Coordinates of C-alpha atoms in Angstrom, one line a residue:
Y20 CA 5.1 -9.5 -6.6
E21 CA 6.7 -9.1 -3.2
I22 CA 8.3 -6.0 -1.7
Y23 CA 12.0 -5.8 -1.1
S24 CA 14.4 -3.2 0.7
S25 CA 18.0 -2.5 0.1
N26 CA 20.7 0.0 1.1
Q27 CA 21.7 2.8 -1.3
N28 CA 24.4 0.7 -2.9
G29 CA 21.9 -2.2 -3.5
D30 CA 24.2 -4.8 -2.0
S31 CA 22.0 -5.6 1.1
L32 CA 18.7 -6.9 -0.1
S33 CA 15.8 -7.7 2.5
R34 CA 12.5 -9.3 1.7
L35 CA 9.8 -7.3 3.5
T36 CA 6.7 -9.3 2.4
N37 CA 6.3 -13.1 1.9
S38 CA 2.9 -14.3 0.8
S39 CA 1.1 -16.0 -2.0
S40 CA -0.6 -12.9 -3.0
Y41 CA 0.5 -9.9 -4.9
E42 CA 1.9 -6.9 -2.9
L43 CA 2.2 -3.9 -5.3
K44 CA 3.1 -0.2 -5.5
P45 CA 5.1 0.4 -2.2
L46 CA 5.1 4.1 -1.4
F47 CA 7.1 5.6 1.6
D48 CA 5.4 8.2 3.8
G49 CA 7.1 11.7 4.2
R50 CA 9.3 10.6 7.2
R51 CA 10.3 7.5 5.2
D52 CA 9.4 5.3 8.2
N53 CA 6.2 3.7 7.0
I54 CA 5.4 2.0 3.7
A55 CA 2.0 1.8 2.1
F56 CA 1.2 -0.8 -0.5
S57 CA -1.6 -2.6 -2.1
S58 CA -2.2 -6.4 -1.7
N59 CA -4.8 -9.0 -2.9
S60 CA -4.4 -11.2 0.0
T61 CA -8.2 -11.0 0.6
V62 CA -8.9 -11.4 -3.1
D63 CA -9.8 -7.7 -3.7
Y64 CA -6.9 -5.2 -3.5
H65 CA -6.7 -3.1 -0.2
I66 CA -4.3 -0.7 1.1
Y67 CA -1.9 -1.9 3.8
T68 CA 0.9 -0.2 5.8
M69 CA 4.0 -1.5 7.5
K70 CA 7.2 -0.2 9.1
K71 CA 10.2 0.2 6.9
D72 CA 11.7 -3.1 8.3
G73 CA 8.5 -5.1 7.1
S74 CA 7.0 -5.5 10.7
G75 CA 3.6 -4.1 11.8
I76 CA 1.5 -4.9 8.6
Q77 CA -1.9 -3.4 9.0
R78 CA -4.8 -3.3 6.6
V79 CA -6.2 0.3 6.2
T80 CA -9.2 0.0 4.0
T81 CA -12.5 -1.7 4.2
L82 CA -13.6 -0.9 0.7
P83 CA -11.2 -2.2 -1.9
I84 CA -9.2 -0.4 -4.5
A85 CA -11.2 -1.2 -7.6
G86 CA -12.4 0.2 -11.0
Y87 CA -12.7 -0.5 -14.6
H88 CA -9.1 0.4 -15.3
N89 CA -7.6 0.2 -11.7
Q90 CA -5.7 -3.0 -11.1
G91 CA -5.0 -2.3 -7.4
I92 CA -2.5 0.5 -7.8
G93 CA -4.8 3.5 -7.8
F94 CA -4.0 5.0 -4.5
S95 CA -1.7 7.7 -3.1
W96 CA -0.7 9.4 0.2
S97 CA -2.3 12.8 0.8
P98 CA 0.1 15.7 0.8
D99 CA 0.5 15.7 4.6
Y100 CA 0.9 11.8 4.7
G101 CA -2.0 11.6 7.1
K102 CA -4.5 10.1 4.7
F103 CA -4.8 8.0 1.7
V104 CA -6.8 8.8 -1.5
Y105 CA -8.0 6.0 -3.6
S106 CA -10.7 5.1 -6.0
H107 CA -13.5 2.6 -6.1
Y108 CA -15.1 2.5 -9.5
T109 CA -16.8 6.1 -10.0
K110 CA -16.0 7.4 -6.5
L111 CA -12.9 8.9 -4.9
Y112 CA -12.3 8.0 -1.2
R113 CA -10.2 9.5 1.5
I114 CA -9.3 7.5 4.6
D115 CA -7.0 8.1 7.6
R116 CA -3.6 6.3 7.4
D117 CA -4.6 4.0 10.3
G118 CA -8.1 3.2 8.8

């Protein structure tokens, strides 16, 4: 449950995250220079971003990704990649990419 990166041939593997928590659902932004992912490093799943080399990890959400059938992966970039859309039980939230 960590995030890795590789070149197109798959022969150069780099570990981008290294923690005892689960990091899930990595998603590139439109320019492919930032990666969004969810992590339960604070018990509840939240959205985080990082640069494509794994540096600059930043937590974006204050309200966790949560729901009856949402195990921390219910989020997506907005079409312009400036925001995230995610659910928290019966509500759908939109938040800027920098929180």
